Amino acid sequence: MFFLCKKRFWLALFLATVLGLGFGGSLAWAQSEQEVDLRPIVVRGQSIEGTVEDGYAVETLRYSGPWGSSTQLETPYSINVMSSDLIKNLAIKTEDDIMRLSPNIQMQAPTDLGGAVFAIRGFNQGRGSSGARYQDGMHVANSNAIMEDKDRVEVLSGLSGFLYGPGAAGGIMNYVLKRPPSERISRISVGGYGGSNLYAHVDLGGPIGEKFGYRVNFGGQDGETAVDDNNLRRTFFSGAFDWYINDDMTLQINGAYAKKRVVNIPVTFMLAPGAQRPKPFDASKNWNPGDNSFLEHTSSEFGVNYSWKVNNNFSVRSAYRYGRYDMDGAFVYYRTINSAGNTVSVRTTNYNPIAYIQNQGYMYTDTSFNTGPMAHKLTIGGSLDHVKIETKNVNSGGDNIVRKTGEEYNQSLIIGDEIKIGDKWTVLAGVNFATIINEAYNINSGLRTSKMTNRKTTPTFSILFKPIPTITLYGTYIESLTAGGIVTNSTQVTYINEGEALPAFMSEQYEFGVKAQIRNILLTFAAFEIEKANAYDEPVPNSTLQRRTQDGRQTHRGLDISATGKIFDDFTIFAGATFLDAKIKKVSNPAVLNKRPINVPKTVFKLYAEYALPFLKGASITGGMFYNGSMYGDNINTDKVPSSVVFDLGARYKTELAGSEVTFRLNVANVADKKYWASGYYFGPPRTITFYMDWAF
C-alpha cells in the first residue's frame, strides 16, 4: 500500500517538477535579460548574523518552507531565532534549555522522560513521530536532539501547513545545522553542567581548497546532575561536508550519531481523586525509589541537500534525509499524591524498545518573472515524509520479537506565488495538496488494527505592507491538516485504546502582526486566533485506564510580543511574552465546555539580558527572569497549578591567552533554588550551576 502511495506521490512530484522546469525554464529564458535575481538559497560559510555584537538579532531566516530563505521583515509569520552565539553563551545543551529560554515555548515535560514535550501558543507539540521538530526544514521524529552541531534554532509560532506540510497546530521548532565555515575554526569546550556532570566538546571546520568545506563536532558528557543520583551519560559525533560544484551549484552532505543514557530519571506526579495539589517538593531530591530506572536513546542520521541556480530567474533545490531513533528503558511510571499531600503509590513499567525509522525528501523549483508592475517568484514542488515504527515485544510475557507497530505517511504537493508590487506591497498565496496516512499494528500478532487516510487541500494567503523599509505590517490566513496520531501510553496515562490511529483534523489560523527594526533591536508583535480539534482523555468506568478521543474544538486567541537586540551599546536583551485566551468549544461534555485546556497558562513572559562591563574589556554580567502564569491540571479546571517566577544569574569573560581566544562562562539557573510546578505533572528543575571554558585556536 505504501509503495503504491509513494509511487503515485513521486509520479505527481515528477510531473509537478517537469511543469515547474518547463514553465520556469521558458519564463527564465524569456526574461533572462531582466536580471530578476532570486533570493540566495545556500549560505556559503558560517552565518555572521546573531552575534554578540548584533545583540543576537537575526535578520535572515534560513528556512521558510517552500518560500526558501527570507528575512524577518519579508516573512508574514511570527518567528523567533536563537542564534549560534546565544546558544553558546547560554550553554544550551538540551531541548530543556531551549524550552526554558525561548520566549515562544512553554515546557510541559523534560527531555529525560521519554523525550521533551513543549507547547507553542498553548498547543501541545507532541514527541516522536508526531512531534513538531524539524531540521533544516525537514520533520524529525527525534525528541532528544543534540545541540552541539546546531547553528541556530528557528521557532515558528502558529500553523505551518503550507510551509512544512501536515504538522502541529501551535508551531514548529526548526534546527539549522552548522555548515563548513569559510575560514578555519578549531574550538574546544570543557566544563560542568550541574552536580558532578562533566562535559567536553570539539568543533572543527574549514575550507578544503576552493571547492570543498568540512565541519566536525564530537564530544561527550558524564556524571551526576543537580538532582541526587540522577546520572547522565552521552556521546555524540556529527559531520558536514559541502561541495561547491560551481558558483551556482552546491551539494551538502550531513551525518550524525548520538547515544544518551539517563539513570534514575525524573518522576511523574499524579493527583489521586479528590486530592488537592500540594506545594512542590524539593526538586533536587531524586523521588525515584530505586536505582533500576533508566532511559536510553540512540540516533543515527544521514542527509543530502542539492541546490542549483540555473540563472538569475530559475533555481532547483532538493533534499533527502534518513534517520533512525531508538529508545529503551525501565522507569518509575508515576507517584500518586493523596489527599494528605503524601506520595502513596509507585507504579513501575518497562519500555517495549521502540524505533522510529524515517525517510523523507523534497524538491522545489523557483521561477522569477514579471507581469506588468508585479514581480513574481513561483514555487512548485512537494515533500514526502515516511516513518515506520518498530517495537520489540518484551513486556507482559512478550515473545521478544520486533514487529512493525505503526506506519505514518505525510505528503505535500504545493504551488505558491510570492508577488512583489513595488517596494511596499507583497502578496504570498499558495495551496498545499496534503495527504496523511496512519496505520497501527498489534504488537503481539503484527496484524493491522486500524488505518486512517485523510486528504485535504489547504490554502494560505498573506499580505505584507512596508510603509518604510524598517517596518512591516502583515496579515496571514493559513489552514493545515494535522495528524491525529497513534494512541501511545505515556508517563501519565495508560490507554485502553493504545495503538488506535486517530483521524487527522483541520486547523485554521488568522494572524495580524507588525515587525520593526529600530536601530539595533528587532521588535515583533502578532495577534492571532487558532482553532483545532480538541483531543482529550476520558476515564474508562470501573478502571484506571483512559480513552484518548477527539471531541469539540480548541480555540486559542492571543498576542505574541518579542524584542531582540541592543537597547544600548552595552545592554542586550532577548525577551518575549505570550498572552492567551484558550477555550474548549463545541464539546459534547458540558463539564468542560468553555474551560481552559490542561497546562495552558494565560501568560508566559521570558527575559534574558546581559550587560558588558565598560571598565573590564570582554566581561559581561548576564541574567534572566522567566514567568509562567497559572494553569489547570484537569479538564474541568478544578486543579489549579500556581504561577511561578524563576531567576538566572551569570557572567562571561572573553580574553586572549598565548595568542588564542579563550572565553569563560558561568550560568546559575534558578539562582534562588525556587520550588515550583513546571506543569501539572512535573516540578521545575532545581538550582543548576553550569560553567565551562571555550578555547579557540
XYZ file of C-alpha atoms in Angstrom, residues 77-676:
600
model
C 4.846 34.767 10.321
C 5.942 35.038 13.945
C 9.447 33.530 14.067
C 11.926 33.804 16.911
C 15.574 32.849 16.384
C 18.150 31.650 18.907
C 21.471 32.350 17.202
C 24.735 30.421 17.387
C 26.339 32.912 19.772
C 23.280 32.900 22.029
C 23.308 29.081 22.144
C 26.996 29.119 23.135
C 26.723 31.885 25.716
C 23.703 30.312 27.429
C 25.387 26.881 27.474
C 22.393 25.291 25.720
C 22.938 21.545 25.505
C 19.422 20.045 25.613
C 15.919 20.802 24.417
C 15.043 21.594 28.046
C 17.337 24.624 27.819
C 15.633 25.827 24.643
C 12.162 25.370 26.093
C 13.092 27.237 29.249
C 14.695 30.199 27.452
C 12.770 30.634 24.181
C 10.052 33.314 24.544
C 7.674 31.313 22.326
C 7.859 27.935 24.066
C 6.391 26.511 27.258
C 7.930 23.293 28.640
C 5.441 20.546 29.544
C 7.702 17.505 30.082
C 11.500 17.221 30.388
C 13.824 15.590 27.878
C 14.903 12.812 30.226
C 11.427 11.295 30.468
C 10.868 9.787 27.036
C 11.627 12.976 25.144
C 10.808 16.616 25.700
C 7.227 17.850 25.308
C 6.612 21.533 24.724
C 3.767 23.861 23.794
C 3.621 26.823 21.416
C 0.673 29.203 21.684
C -0.791 26.773 24.200
C -0.869 23.718 21.909
C 0.981 20.571 22.946
C 3.510 19.774 20.208
C 3.965 16.072 20.966
C 7.072 13.932 20.714
C 8.489 11.225 18.483
C 6.924 10.871 15.052
C 4.093 13.258 15.985
C 6.422 15.934 17.355
C 6.955 19.398 15.889
C 10.728 19.239 15.470
C 12.411 19.968 12.170
C 15.983 20.004 10.948
C 16.931 22.196 8.019
C 13.231 22.449 7.217
C 12.510 18.685 7.344
C 10.463 16.889 10.017
C 12.494 14.881 12.572
C 10.985 12.004 14.597
C 13.528 12.593 17.365
C 12.775 14.087 20.793
C 16.393 14.107 22.016
C 18.303 16.254 19.545
C 21.952 17.056 20.181
C 22.676 20.788 20.186
C 26.425 20.805 19.504
C 26.020 20.578 15.720
C 23.249 23.216 15.520
C 23.987 26.718 14.273
C 20.651 28.183 15.340
C 17.080 27.366 16.351
C 14.179 28.975 14.478
C 10.860 28.781 16.339
C 7.748 29.396 14.225
C 4.601 30.213 16.190
C 1.338 29.211 14.549
C 0.192 26.884 11.793
C 2.806 25.644 9.350
C 0.733 23.587 6.901
C 1.893 25.254 3.695
C 5.437 25.802 4.935
C 6.258 22.360 6.321
C 3.386 20.099 5.311
C 0.950 18.425 7.721
C 2.009 19.371 11.223
C 1.156 20.503 14.726
C -1.221 23.419 15.266
C 0.884 25.560 17.597
C 4.054 25.836 15.541
C 7.393 24.148 14.945
C 10.979 24.225 16.217
C 13.471 24.134 13.323
C 17.112 23.221 13.991
C 19.606 24.632 11.484
C 22.787 22.588 11.175
C 26.250 24.072 11.321
C 27.850 24.313 7.890
C 31.540 24.370 6.938
C 32.911 27.873 7.581
C 34.723 29.978 5.001
C 37.727 30.214 7.348
C 39.288 27.524 9.530
C 37.961 27.136 13.084
C 39.228 24.944 15.921
C 37.375 25.115 19.208
C 37.454 23.024 22.397
C 34.942 23.420 25.227
C 35.190 21.770 28.653
C 33.111 22.315 31.761
C 30.457 21.088 34.165
C 26.681 21.021 33.876
C 25.314 20.727 37.377
C 26.411 18.415 40.182
C 29.466 16.425 39.128
C 28.380 16.157 35.495
C 31.361 16.963 33.249
C 31.360 17.821 29.569
C 33.756 18.153 26.606
C 33.124 19.229 23.022
C 35.363 19.713 19.968
C 34.258 21.800 16.951
C 36.492 21.744 13.855
C 35.905 23.081 10.367
C 37.165 24.980 7.392
C 37.659 25.018 3.626
C 39.473 22.346 1.635
C 40.796 24.264 -1.322
C 38.242 26.402 -3.158
C 35.643 23.710 -3.850
C 35.117 21.880 -0.559
C 34.447 22.527 3.096
C 34.043 20.398 6.229
C 32.638 20.673 9.767
C 33.060 18.089 12.544
C 31.596 18.129 16.071
C 32.175 15.436 18.677
C 32.262 15.059 22.442
C 30.593 13.629 25.493
C 29.081 14.209 28.914
C 29.029 12.063 32.063
C 28.280 12.250 35.783
C 25.626 13.050 38.364
C 23.432 16.072 37.631
C 21.951 18.671 40.010
C 19.369 16.025 41.007
C 20.573 13.450 43.525
C 21.575 10.095 41.982
C 20.432 11.239 38.534
C 23.224 10.318 36.144
C 23.516 11.456 32.553
C 25.948 9.991 30.060
C 26.017 10.806 26.366
C 28.359 10.739 23.386
C 27.886 12.384 20.008
C 29.543 12.814 16.638
C 28.428 14.758 13.579
C 29.970 15.742 10.293
C 29.062 18.078 7.446
C 30.659 18.269 4.019
C 29.975 20.866 1.317
C 30.962 20.693 -2.347
C 30.739 23.997 -4.189
C 30.491 22.473 -7.645
C 30.461 25.935 -9.165
C 29.179 29.391 -8.196
C 25.576 28.296 -8.800
C 25.545 24.649 -7.722
C 26.129 23.177 -4.255
C 25.957 19.679 -2.780
C 25.771 19.264 1.015
C 26.156 16.000 2.971
C 25.424 15.564 6.688
C 25.714 12.680 9.128
C 25.355 12.260 12.896
C 25.340 9.639 15.636
C 24.418 10.137 19.291
C 23.791 7.937 22.322
C 22.356 9.049 25.647
C 21.647 7.127 28.849
C 19.921 8.581 31.912
C 19.819 6.619 35.183
C 17.234 7.382 37.897
C 15.122 9.527 35.631
C 12.560 12.115 36.820
C 9.234 11.054 38.305
C 5.766 11.996 37.078
C 3.389 13.120 39.834
C -0.352 12.446 39.624
C -3.171 13.566 41.925
C -5.437 10.930 43.434
C -9.197 11.576 43.002
C -10.229 14.353 45.375
C -6.669 15.284 46.308
C -5.550 18.914 46.422
C -2.355 19.937 44.706
C 0.360 20.329 47.359
C 3.238 22.744 47.379
C 6.048 21.440 45.159
C 8.619 19.162 46.750
C 12.386 19.555 46.667
C 13.357 19.040 43.022
C 16.999 18.366 43.871
C 15.904 15.175 45.620
C 15.502 12.122 43.427
C 11.960 10.860 44.025
C 12.704 7.682 42.147
C 12.668 4.989 44.889
C 15.227 2.659 43.324
C 18.289 2.653 41.111
C 16.907 0.398 38.388
C 15.254 3.059 36.261
C 16.946 4.191 33.074
C 16.181 5.606 29.663
C 18.427 5.193 26.647
C 18.234 6.994 23.301
C 20.301 6.247 20.208
C 20.066 8.200 16.975
C 21.664 7.900 13.541
C 21.116 10.400 10.724
C 22.235 10.972 7.152
C 21.180 13.687 4.727
C 21.933 15.221 1.337
C 20.968 18.678 0.058
C 21.362 19.894 -3.518
C 20.755 23.345 -4.987
C 21.219 24.685 -8.499
C 20.702 28.270 -9.533
C 20.236 27.778 -13.266
C 20.241 31.526 -13.910
C 19.023 34.680 -12.197
C 15.401 33.674 -12.772
C 15.283 29.952 -12.150
C 16.567 27.541 -9.490
C 16.060 23.994 -8.229
C 16.504 22.752 -4.635
C 16.083 19.257 -3.260
C 16.977 17.178 -0.208
C 16.837 13.665 1.209
C 17.194 12.627 4.865
C 17.308 9.291 6.699
C 17.008 8.924 10.453
C 16.714 6.088 12.942
C 15.788 6.838 16.565
C 15.796 4.042 19.165
C 14.506 4.259 22.722
C 14.682 1.697 25.517
C 14.213 1.910 29.274
C 12.762 0.879 32.590
C 11.448 3.578 34.870
C 9.082 4.654 37.613
C 5.829 5.414 35.903
C 4.361 7.863 38.410
C 3.794 8.678 42.053
C 0.277 9.385 43.237
C -0.268 12.251 45.686
C -3.091 11.552 48.148
C -5.403 13.943 49.995
C -2.804 14.409 52.749
C -0.238 15.621 50.213
C 1.898 12.490 50.510
C 3.106 10.214 47.745
C 1.467 6.866 48.422
C 1.997 4.612 45.447
C 4.611 3.851 42.854
C 3.919 2.060 39.612
C 6.808 0.801 37.519
C 6.991 -0.324 33.936
C 9.494 -1.258 31.275
C 9.580 0.205 27.835
C 8.982 -2.030 24.924
C 12.090 -0.930 22.997
C 10.872 1.228 20.129
C 12.474 2.555 16.947
C 11.347 5.303 14.581
C 12.787 4.762 11.094
C 12.353 7.805 8.896
C 12.860 8.510 5.193
C 11.940 11.863 3.694
C 12.681 14.214 0.857
C 11.592 17.309 -1.019
C 12.083 19.012 -4.360
C 11.117 22.563 -5.320
C 11.610 24.782 -8.362
C 11.643 28.573 -8.056
C 10.946 30.844 -11.011
C 11.139 34.636 -11.137
C 9.233 36.594 -13.765
C 7.354 39.855 -14.194
C 3.784 40.594 -15.224
C 3.452 44.342 -15.670
C 4.335 46.073 -12.377
C 4.314 42.781 -10.406
C 7.440 40.701 -9.767
C 6.679 37.011 -9.139
C 8.565 34.156 -7.557
C 6.630 30.993 -8.402
C 7.414 27.852 -6.385
C 6.246 24.366 -7.440
C 7.185 21.057 -5.804
C 6.474 18.688 -2.973
C 7.693 16.815 0.084
C 7.364 13.271 1.411
C 7.820 12.045 4.996
C 7.548 8.341 5.842
C 8.021 6.968 9.381
C 7.933 3.280 10.268
C 7.601 2.372 13.958
C 9.119 -0.927 15.138
C 8.633 -2.264 18.663
C 10.225 -5.204 20.471
C 7.609 -7.127 22.443
C 9.279 -7.659 25.829
C 6.563 -6.681 28.345
C 3.762 -8.789 29.855
C 5.137 -12.110 28.726
C 6.069 -10.858 25.286
C 7.872 -13.028 22.761
C 10.859 -10.653 22.257
C 10.083 -10.308 18.570
C 10.475 -6.943 16.816
C 7.351 -6.090 14.852
C 6.061 -3.115 12.954
C 3.531 -1.360 15.213
C 2.887 1.778 13.198
C 3.433 3.482 9.887
C 2.932 7.157 9.140
C 2.983 8.786 5.758
C 2.734 12.550 5.093
C 2.970 14.117 1.673
C 2.528 17.604 0.271
C 2.290 18.885 -3.291
C 2.410 22.674 -3.328
C 2.242 25.645 -5.624
C 2.884 29.136 -4.297
C 3.495 32.603 -5.667
C 5.272 35.487 -3.981
C 4.192 38.695 -5.701
C 6.003 41.982 -5.087
C 4.153 45.141 -6.104
C 6.607 47.998 -5.962
C 8.737 48.469 -2.858
C 5.911 48.481 -0.320
C 3.484 45.634 -1.037
C 3.961 41.852 -1.153
C 1.348 39.110 -1.566
C 2.040 35.443 -0.801
C -0.532 32.902 -1.940
C -0.273 29.144 -2.071
C -2.074 25.813 -1.992
C -0.943 22.559 -0.401
C -2.479 19.275 -1.546
C -1.864 17.337 1.677
C -2.214 13.628 2.444
C -1.840 11.864 5.809
C -1.993 8.072 6.229
C -1.659 6.467 9.682
C -1.633 2.704 10.264
C -1.428 0.865 13.609
C -0.438 -2.804 14.104
C -0.869 -5.205 17.019
C 2.404 -5.830 18.842
C 1.576 -9.496 19.536
C 0.255 -10.585 16.144
C 1.702 -7.999 13.784
C -1.755 -7.560 12.222
C -3.054 -4.144 11.301
C -5.600 -2.874 13.829
C -6.572 0.479 12.353
C -5.919 2.802 9.451
C -6.739 6.441 8.786
C -6.371 8.195 5.423
C -7.033 11.930 5.072
C -6.570 14.185 2.052
C -7.235 17.918 2.071
C -6.420 20.989 0.028
C -5.138 23.665 2.403
C -4.597 27.275 1.283
C -2.507 30.134 2.635
C -2.733 33.837 1.870
C -0.681 36.746 3.210
C -0.366 40.466 2.553
C 2.658 42.493 3.667
C 2.954 46.284 3.645
C 6.194 48.171 4.340
C 5.418 51.867 4.922
C 9.153 52.374 5.444
C 12.000 49.899 4.847
C 12.380 49.058 8.560
C 8.714 48.331 9.394
C 6.405 45.582 8.082
C 2.680 45.176 8.689
C 1.167 41.845 7.675
C -1.919 39.674 7.743
C -1.985 35.907 7.201
C -4.639 33.229 6.816
C -3.499 29.610 6.773
C -5.077 26.170 7.014
C -3.297 22.974 7.996
C -4.042 19.258 8.028
C -2.779 17.790 11.307
C -2.246 14.097 12.018
C -4.409 12.628 14.773
C -1.532 10.311 15.613
C -1.399 6.791 17.014
C -2.507 6.469 20.643
C 0.550 5.650 22.755
C 0.862 5.150 26.506
C 2.710 7.975 28.269
C 4.317 8.518 31.659
C 0.999 9.953 32.878
C -1.644 7.742 31.281
C -2.316 4.149 30.214
C -4.858 3.962 27.385
C -7.463 1.315 26.730
C -7.265 2.192 23.028
C -3.469 2.121 22.787
C -2.416 1.595 19.173
C -5.526 3.192 17.664
C -4.901 5.562 14.742
C -6.924 8.724 15.357
C -8.275 10.692 12.382
C -6.404 13.720 11.089
C -8.120 17.065 11.546
C -8.164 20.537 10.047
C -6.843 23.623 11.813
C -7.038 27.247 10.746
C -5.355 30.456 11.820
C -5.762 34.195 11.388
C -2.767 36.341 12.273
C -2.052 40.075 12.071
C 1.345 41.430 13.003
C 3.952 44.165 12.968
C 7.732 43.796 12.715
C 10.160 46.670 13.160
C 13.924 47.002 13.046
C 14.571 50.048 15.239
C 18.256 50.835 15.333
C 19.847 47.715 16.855
C 16.727 45.935 18.087
C 14.159 43.734 16.325
C 10.604 44.096 17.642
C 7.707 41.813 16.704
C 4.027 41.832 17.590
C 1.372 39.342 16.447
C -2.333 38.932 17.246
C -3.735 35.519 16.351
C -6.633 33.100 16.540
C -6.129 29.358 16.032
C -8.810 26.678 16.039
C -8.185 22.922 16.022
C -9.841 19.673 17.062
C -9.946 19.058 20.810
C -8.224 15.825 21.869
C -8.512 14.703 25.461
C -8.510 11.721 27.850
C -11.754 10.406 29.313
C -11.860 7.889 32.200
C -12.956 4.328 31.493
C -15.686 3.326 34.007
C -14.523 0.986 36.790
C -10.938 1.157 35.566
C -7.713 3.118 35.994
C -7.390 3.274 32.207
C -8.193 6.259 29.990
C -9.530 6.534 26.465
C -7.919 9.007 24.078
C -10.597 10.639 21.977
C -11.465 13.715 19.910
C -14.492 15.880 20.638
C -15.148 19.585 20.104
C -12.714 22.336 19.179
C -9.927 24.228 20.905
C -9.850 27.959 20.194
C -6.795 29.953 21.208
C -6.750 33.736 20.833
C -3.734 35.715 21.896
C -0.783 38.025 21.418
C 2.919 37.318 20.800
C 5.490 40.019 21.569
C 9.269 39.779 21.282
C 12.326 42.016 21.390
C 15.889 41.032 20.478
C 18.943 43.272 20.242
C 20.845 46.080 21.860
C 18.876 48.679 23.791
C 22.191 50.454 24.432
C 25.666 49.651 23.172
C 26.452 47.687 26.341
C 22.991 46.309 27.148
C 21.379 43.409 25.224
C 18.006 41.720 25.667
C 16.367 38.564 24.317
C 12.776 38.707 25.509
C 9.193 37.908 24.681
C 5.726 37.222 26.012
C 2.607 35.306 25.023
C -0.875 36.241 26.261
C -3.511 33.560 25.710
C -7.273 33.202 25.951
C -7.766 29.475 25.344
C -11.166 27.748 25.480
C -12.692 24.367 24.655
C -15.713 24.845 22.366
C -18.427 22.711 20.739
C -17.739 19.775 23.059
C -20.423 17.226 23.987
C -19.396 17.116 27.674
C -20.876 20.238 29.352
C -18.407 19.942 32.247
C -15.508 21.006 30.013
C -17.355 23.485 27.776
C -15.579 26.885 27.760
C -12.925 25.568 30.120
C -9.226 26.228 29.645
C -7.244 23.264 28.233
C -4.844 21.418 30.525
C -1.423 23.004 31.136
C -2.193 26.214 29.208
C -1.235 29.394 31.110
C -2.765 32.768 30.283
C 0.624 34.486 30.328
C 4.213 33.451 29.639
C 6.991 36.045 29.884
C 10.725 35.489 29.479
C 13.638 37.910 29.619
C 17.336 37.256 29.183
C 19.671 40.260 29.435
C 23.381 40.919 29.522
C 25.477 43.961 30.333
C 29.024 44.438 29.006
C 31.121 45.948 31.780
C 32.686 49.184 30.467
C 35.623 49.040 32.912
C 36.689 45.453 32.031
C 37.000 44.628 28.353
C 35.478 41.283 27.432
C 33.487 40.887 30.662
C 29.672 40.702 30.836
C 27.089 40.145 33.545
C 24.070 38.076 32.482
C 20.688 37.313 33.978
C 17.165 36.193 33.247
C 13.606 36.251 34.541
C 11.102 33.582 33.496
C 7.420 33.852 34.406
C 4.858 31.119 33.798
C 1.250 32.003 34.586
C -1.159 29.778 36.464
C -2.860 26.911 34.622
C -5.059 23.908 35.286
C -4.096 20.262 35.664
C -7.513 18.859 34.775
C -10.188 19.260 32.094
C -12.825 20.768 34.386
C -10.471 23.440 35.804
C -10.612 22.493 39.481
C -6.919 21.625 39.882
C -5.095 24.948 39.676
C -1.335 24.904 39.100
C 0.135 28.103 40.590
C 2.206 30.609 38.626
C 5.979 30.772 39.040
C 8.864 33.221 38.581
C 12.423 31.941 38.257
C 15.630 33.983 38.025
C 19.017 33.192 36.463
C 22.365 34.858 37.002
C 25.670 34.514 35.180
C 28.893 36.025 33.902
C 31.131 35.761 30.851
C 34.736 36.802 30.289
C 36.477 36.746 26.927
C 40.239 37.259 26.753
C 43.371 36.134 24.925
C 45.840 33.606 26.274
C 49.013 32.611 24.422
C 47.647 34.166 21.246
C 44.349 32.231 21.381
C 40.833 33.414 22.193
C 39.531 31.987 25.467
C 36.056 32.515 26.933
C 34.953 31.597 30.439
C 31.205 31.234 31.079
C 29.231 30.771 34.287
C 25.439 30.388 34.444
C 23.316 29.727 37.506
C 19.800 28.659 36.527
C 17.102 29.107 39.184
C 19.579 31.031 41.304
C 17.176 31.206 44.292
C 16.519 27.436 44.077
C 12.787 28.075 43.854
C 10.469 25.081 44.162
C 7.673 25.216 41.589
